[in-house]
Coordinates of C-alpha atoms in Angstrom, one line a residue:
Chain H
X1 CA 62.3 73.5 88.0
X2 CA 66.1 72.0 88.1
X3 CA 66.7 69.2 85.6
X4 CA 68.6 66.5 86.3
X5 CA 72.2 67.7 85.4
X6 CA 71.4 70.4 87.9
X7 CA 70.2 68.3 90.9
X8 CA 73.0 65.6 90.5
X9 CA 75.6 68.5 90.2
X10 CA 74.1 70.0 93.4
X11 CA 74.1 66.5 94.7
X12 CA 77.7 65.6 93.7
X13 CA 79.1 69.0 95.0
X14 CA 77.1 68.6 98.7
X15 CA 78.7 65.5 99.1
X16 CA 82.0 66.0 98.1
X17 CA 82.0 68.3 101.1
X18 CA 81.1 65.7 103.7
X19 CA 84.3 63.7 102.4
X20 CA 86.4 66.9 102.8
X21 CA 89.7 65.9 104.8
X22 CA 90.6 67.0 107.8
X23 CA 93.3 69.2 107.6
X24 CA 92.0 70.9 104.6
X25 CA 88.7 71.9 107.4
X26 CA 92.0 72.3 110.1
X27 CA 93.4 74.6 107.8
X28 CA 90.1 76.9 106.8
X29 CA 89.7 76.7 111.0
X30 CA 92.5 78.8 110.9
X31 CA 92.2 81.0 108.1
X32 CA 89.1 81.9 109.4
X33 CA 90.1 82.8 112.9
X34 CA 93.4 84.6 111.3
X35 CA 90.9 86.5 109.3
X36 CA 88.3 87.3 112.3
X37 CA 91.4 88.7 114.5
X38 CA 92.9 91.4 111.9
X39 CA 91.3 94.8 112.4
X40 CA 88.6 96.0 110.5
X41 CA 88.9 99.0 108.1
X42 CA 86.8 101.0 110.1
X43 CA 88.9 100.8 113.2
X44 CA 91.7 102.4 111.3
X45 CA 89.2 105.2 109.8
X46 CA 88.3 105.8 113.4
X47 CA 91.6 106.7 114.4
X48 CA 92.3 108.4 111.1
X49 CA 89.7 110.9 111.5
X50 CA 90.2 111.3 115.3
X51 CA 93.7 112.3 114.4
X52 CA 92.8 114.4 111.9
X53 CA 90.1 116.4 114.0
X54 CA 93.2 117.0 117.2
X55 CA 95.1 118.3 114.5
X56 CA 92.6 120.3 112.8
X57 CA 91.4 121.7 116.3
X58 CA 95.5 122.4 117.4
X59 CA 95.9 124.3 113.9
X60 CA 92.5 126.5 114.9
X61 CA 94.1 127.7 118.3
X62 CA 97.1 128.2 116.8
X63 CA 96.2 130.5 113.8
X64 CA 94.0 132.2 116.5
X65 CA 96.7 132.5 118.9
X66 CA 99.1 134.0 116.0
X67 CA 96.9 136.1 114.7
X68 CA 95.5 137.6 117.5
X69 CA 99.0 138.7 118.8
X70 CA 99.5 140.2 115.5
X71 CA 96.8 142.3 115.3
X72 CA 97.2 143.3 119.1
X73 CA 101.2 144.6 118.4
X74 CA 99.4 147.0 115.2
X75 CA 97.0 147.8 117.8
X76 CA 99.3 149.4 120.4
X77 CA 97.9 152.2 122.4
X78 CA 101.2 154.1 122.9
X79 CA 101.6 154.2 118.9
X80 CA 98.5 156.5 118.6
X81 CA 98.4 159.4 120.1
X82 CA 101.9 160.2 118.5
X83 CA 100.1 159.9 115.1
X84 CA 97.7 162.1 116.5
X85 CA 100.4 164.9 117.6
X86 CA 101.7 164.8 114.5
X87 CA 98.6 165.2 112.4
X88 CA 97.6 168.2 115.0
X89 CA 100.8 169.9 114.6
X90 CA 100.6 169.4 110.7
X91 CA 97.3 170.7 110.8
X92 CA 97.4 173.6 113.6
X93 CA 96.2 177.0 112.1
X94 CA 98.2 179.2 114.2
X95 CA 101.2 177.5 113.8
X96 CA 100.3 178.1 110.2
X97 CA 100.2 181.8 110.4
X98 CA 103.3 181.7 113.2
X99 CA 105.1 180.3 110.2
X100 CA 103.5 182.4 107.3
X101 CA 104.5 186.0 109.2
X102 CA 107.9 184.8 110.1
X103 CA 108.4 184.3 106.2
X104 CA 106.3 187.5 105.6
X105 CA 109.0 189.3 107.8
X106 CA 112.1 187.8 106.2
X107 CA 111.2 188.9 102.7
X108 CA 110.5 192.7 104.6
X109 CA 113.9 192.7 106.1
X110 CA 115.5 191.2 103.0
X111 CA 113.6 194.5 100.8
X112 CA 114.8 197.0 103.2
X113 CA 118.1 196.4 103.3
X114 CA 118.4 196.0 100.1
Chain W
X1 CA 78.8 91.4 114.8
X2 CA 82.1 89.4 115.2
X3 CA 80.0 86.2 116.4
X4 CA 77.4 86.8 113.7
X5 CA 80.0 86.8 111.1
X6 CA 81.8 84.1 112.3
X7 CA 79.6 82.3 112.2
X8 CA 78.5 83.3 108.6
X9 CA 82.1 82.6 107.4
X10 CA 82.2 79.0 109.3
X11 CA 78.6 78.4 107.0
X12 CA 80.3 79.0 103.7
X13 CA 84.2 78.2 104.0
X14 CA 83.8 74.4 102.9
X15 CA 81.8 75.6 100.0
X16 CA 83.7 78.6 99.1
X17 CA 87.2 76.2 99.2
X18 CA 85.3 74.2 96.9
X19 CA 84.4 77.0 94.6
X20 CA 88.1 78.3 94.5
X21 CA 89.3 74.1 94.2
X22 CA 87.2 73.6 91.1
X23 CA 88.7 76.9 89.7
X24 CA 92.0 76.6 90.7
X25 CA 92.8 72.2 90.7
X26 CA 95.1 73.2 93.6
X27 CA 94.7 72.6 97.2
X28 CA 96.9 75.7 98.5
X29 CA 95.5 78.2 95.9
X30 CA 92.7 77.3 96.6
X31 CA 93.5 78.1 100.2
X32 CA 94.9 81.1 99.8
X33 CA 92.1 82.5 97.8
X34 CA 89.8 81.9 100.5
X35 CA 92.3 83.3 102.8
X36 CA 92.3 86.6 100.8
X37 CA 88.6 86.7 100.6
X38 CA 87.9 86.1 104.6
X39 CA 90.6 88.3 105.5
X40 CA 88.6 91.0 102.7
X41 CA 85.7 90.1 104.2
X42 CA 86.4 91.0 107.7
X43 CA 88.3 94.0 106.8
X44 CA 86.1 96.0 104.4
X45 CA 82.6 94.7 105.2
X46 CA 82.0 93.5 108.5
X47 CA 79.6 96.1 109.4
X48 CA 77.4 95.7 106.7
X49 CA 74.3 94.2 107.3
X50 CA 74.1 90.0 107.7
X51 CA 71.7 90.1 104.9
X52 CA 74.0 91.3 102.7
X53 CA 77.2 88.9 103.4
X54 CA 76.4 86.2 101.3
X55 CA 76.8 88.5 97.8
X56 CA 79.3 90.4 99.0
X57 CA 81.6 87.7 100.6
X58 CA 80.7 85.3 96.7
X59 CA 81.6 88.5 94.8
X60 CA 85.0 88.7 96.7
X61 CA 85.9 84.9 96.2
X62 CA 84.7 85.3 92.5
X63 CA 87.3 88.5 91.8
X64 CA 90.1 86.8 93.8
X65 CA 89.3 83.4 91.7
X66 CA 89.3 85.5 88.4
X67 CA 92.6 87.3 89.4
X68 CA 94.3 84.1 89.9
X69 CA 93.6 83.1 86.5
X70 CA 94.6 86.7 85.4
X71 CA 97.9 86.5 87.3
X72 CA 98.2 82.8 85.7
X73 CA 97.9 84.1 82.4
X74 CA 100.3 86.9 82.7
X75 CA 103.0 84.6 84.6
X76 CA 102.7 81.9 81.6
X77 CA 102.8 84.6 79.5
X78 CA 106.0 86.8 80.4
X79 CA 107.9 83.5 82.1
X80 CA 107.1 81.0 79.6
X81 CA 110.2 79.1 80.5
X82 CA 109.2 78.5 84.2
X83 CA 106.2 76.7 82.9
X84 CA 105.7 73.1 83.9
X85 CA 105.3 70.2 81.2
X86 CA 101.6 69.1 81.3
X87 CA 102.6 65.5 82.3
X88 CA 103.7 67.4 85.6
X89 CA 100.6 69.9 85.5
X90 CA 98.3 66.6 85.3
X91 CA 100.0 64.9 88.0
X92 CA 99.5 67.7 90.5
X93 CA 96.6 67.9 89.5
X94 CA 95.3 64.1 90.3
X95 CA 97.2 64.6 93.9
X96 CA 95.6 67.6 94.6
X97 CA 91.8 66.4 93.7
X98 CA 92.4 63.7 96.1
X99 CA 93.9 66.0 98.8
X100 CA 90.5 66.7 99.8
X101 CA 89.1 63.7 100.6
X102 CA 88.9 61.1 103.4
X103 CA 90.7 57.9 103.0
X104 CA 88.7 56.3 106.2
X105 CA 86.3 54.1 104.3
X106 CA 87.0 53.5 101.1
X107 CA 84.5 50.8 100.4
X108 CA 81.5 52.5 100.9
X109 CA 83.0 55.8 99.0
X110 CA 84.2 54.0 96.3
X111 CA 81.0 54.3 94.1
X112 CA 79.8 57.7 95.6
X113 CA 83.3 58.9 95.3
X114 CA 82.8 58.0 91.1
X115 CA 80.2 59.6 91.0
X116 CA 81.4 62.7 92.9
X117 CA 84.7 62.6 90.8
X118 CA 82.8 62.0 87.5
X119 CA 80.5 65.3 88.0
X120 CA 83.0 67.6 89.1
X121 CA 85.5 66.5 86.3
X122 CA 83.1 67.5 84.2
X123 CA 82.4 71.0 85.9
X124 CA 86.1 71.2 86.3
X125 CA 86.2 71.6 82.4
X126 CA 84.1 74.4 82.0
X127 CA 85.3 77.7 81.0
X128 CA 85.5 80.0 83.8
X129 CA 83.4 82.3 83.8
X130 CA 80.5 79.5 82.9
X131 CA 81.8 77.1 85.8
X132 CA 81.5 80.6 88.3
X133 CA 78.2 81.2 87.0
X134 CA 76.8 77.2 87.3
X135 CA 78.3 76.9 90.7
X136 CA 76.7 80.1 91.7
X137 CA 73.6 79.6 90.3
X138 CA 73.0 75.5 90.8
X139 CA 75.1 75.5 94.0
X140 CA 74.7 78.3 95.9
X141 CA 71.3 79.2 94.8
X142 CA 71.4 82.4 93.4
X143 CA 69.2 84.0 91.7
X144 CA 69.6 85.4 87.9
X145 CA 70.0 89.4 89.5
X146 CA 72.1 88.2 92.1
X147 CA 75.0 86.2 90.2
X148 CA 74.1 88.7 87.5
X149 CA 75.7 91.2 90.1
X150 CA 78.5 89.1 91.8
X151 CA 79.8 88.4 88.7
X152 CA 79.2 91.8 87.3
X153 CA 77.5 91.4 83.8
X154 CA 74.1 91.6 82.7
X155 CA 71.3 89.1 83.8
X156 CA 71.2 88.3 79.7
X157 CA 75.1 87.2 79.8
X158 CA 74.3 84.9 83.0
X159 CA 71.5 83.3 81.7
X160 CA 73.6 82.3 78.7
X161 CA 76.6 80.9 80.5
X162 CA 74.3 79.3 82.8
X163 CA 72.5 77.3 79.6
X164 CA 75.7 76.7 77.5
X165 CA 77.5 75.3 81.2
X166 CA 74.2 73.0 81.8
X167 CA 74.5 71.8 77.7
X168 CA 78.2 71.0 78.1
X169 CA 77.4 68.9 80.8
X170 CA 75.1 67.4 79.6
X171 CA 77.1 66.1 76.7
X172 CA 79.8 65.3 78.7
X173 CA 77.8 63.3 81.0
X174 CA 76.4 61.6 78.2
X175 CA 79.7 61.0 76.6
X176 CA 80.8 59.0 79.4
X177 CA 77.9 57.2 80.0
X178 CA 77.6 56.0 76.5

C-alpha cells in the first residue's frame, strides 16, 4: 500500500514528463533510431564464426592434401623391390657358401705355397 | 524483433532521460547516458526475450548512471583544478532543470510546475544509490527481487535504501511545508 510520499512522487515524476520539451523528445527520437540502426552483436558473431568455420574447413584439406603427398612419396613402389634385392642378396645361402669356399681356397693356396 | 523493441525503447526513453536527469542535473549527460544504454541495448540484447527488456535495458541505464558518477569522482579527483566554482555548478544546474520543460502555458503550469519542481528537488538530494533504488521501486514499479537485481545487492540492502529514501523525503517535504 503506497503512502503518500510515494504516490505524489509517482505523481510529480509522471507529470514532469508530459511537460518534457520538445527538442529534448526530438533529440531521444534520434538517439533511439541511431541506436536501432547499429548492428547487433550477434550479426558480427555470425560472421565471426562463419569465418572461422571456411578457415577451419581450408586448413582440413590442406593438412590432408600435405600429408597425403607425404606419405605417398615414402610410399613409392619403385623404392621397394630394391630393398628387397638387397635383403635377398644379403640373405642368399649359396652366395654364402660361393663366398665361404672361395675364402676356404685362398687360405689352401696361401698353405701350399708356403 | 526490431519493431517490438522499438517500440519497447520509445515506451521507456522519457522515463529513462528522466532517471539519468535526476542523477546527472544535466540535460546532455543525461542524454548521452541514455544514448549509451539504447545503443547497449540494441547491441547486446536484442534477441532476448520482450519479457525480459525492461530489467535488462534499467540495469544498463543504472551502471551507465553509476559510472558517470564514478568517472565524476575520479575527474574531480585527479583534475581538481578544472573544477567549476559551485556558484557556476548551481547555475547550470537551475538552466538545465528548466531545459526540460515547456514554456507554452505558463499559467496553468505555474502551480503544477511547484509542485513538480518541489518533489523532484527533493529526490534530486538523495544519495545515489537511494534516489536509483526510489525511482525504481516507486516509479517504475519494481519489485524488491527485481531492483534487488538491477541494482545488484541483496533484497535486504534495497529494502533499506528504499525506507531511509522515503524518510528523507518525508522530512524534506515536511521541512518545506512547515
Amino acid at each position: 500500500m503506497p503512502n503518500t510520499i510515494e504516490i505524489h512522487a509517482k505523481k510529480s515524476l509522471d507529470n514532469s514528463l508530459e511537460q518534457l520539451d520538445e527538442k529534448i523528445e526530438q533529440k531521444l527520437a534520434r538517439i533511439r533510431q541511431q541506436a536501432l540502426n547499429q548492428p547487433t552483436d550477434s550479426m558480427f558473431s555470425f560472421d565471426f564464426f562463419q569465418g572461422r568455420k571456411l578457415v577451419a574447413a581450408f586448413s582440413i584439406v590442406a593438412v590432408t592434401v600435405l600429408l597425403s603427398s607425404y606419405l605417398f612419396d615414402f610410399n613409392m613402389p619403385s623404392s621397394v623391390p630394391s630393398l628387397l634385392v638387397q635383403n635377398e642378396m644379403v640373405e642368399d645361402p649359396d652366395l654364402l657358401n660361393d663366398m665361404e669356399f672361395i675364402y676356404w681356397l685362398s687360405q689352401e693356396n696361401e698353405q701350399v705355397l708356403l | 524483433m526490431t519493431s517490438s523493441l522499438a517500440q519497447f525503447l520509445a515506451s521507456v526513453d522519457k522515463k529513462a532521460y528522466k532517471m539519468a536527469n535526476i542523477a546527472t542535473l544535466n540535460s546532455q549527460d543525461a542524454l548521452d547516458i541514455v544514448q549509451d544504454t539504447m545503443e547497449k541495448m540494441v547491441r547486446k540484447y536484442s534477441d532476448k526475450q520482450p519479457q525480459e527488456w525492461p530489467p535488462i535495458f534499467y540495469r544498463i541505464l543504472h551502471n551507465c548512471i553509476m559510472d558517470f558518477h564514478r568517472k565524476k569522482k575520479f575527474r574531480n579527483l585527479f583534475f581538481f583544478w578544472q573544477q567549476h566554482s559551485p556558484e557556476e555548478d548551481s547555475d547550470n544546474d537551475e538552466n538545465d532543470r528548466f531545459i526540460g520543460y515547456e514554456q507554452s502555458c505558463p499559467e496553468q503550469l505555474l502551480s503544477k510546475s511547484e509542485n513538480i519542481e518541489t518533489m523532484l528537488t527533493a529526490i534530486e538530494s538523495l544519495p545515489k544509490k537511494q534516489q536509483q533504488c526510489f525511482l525504481l521501486r516507486c516509479w517504475q514499479g519494481f519489485s524488491v527481487a527485481k531492483t534487488a537485481e538491477i541494482m545488484e545487492c541483496s533484497q535486504g540492502t534495497i529494502k533499506t535504501h528504499y525506507s531511509r529514501a522515503v524518510a528523507k523525503l518525508k522530512g524534506q517535504l515536511e521541512s518545506l511545508d512547515a
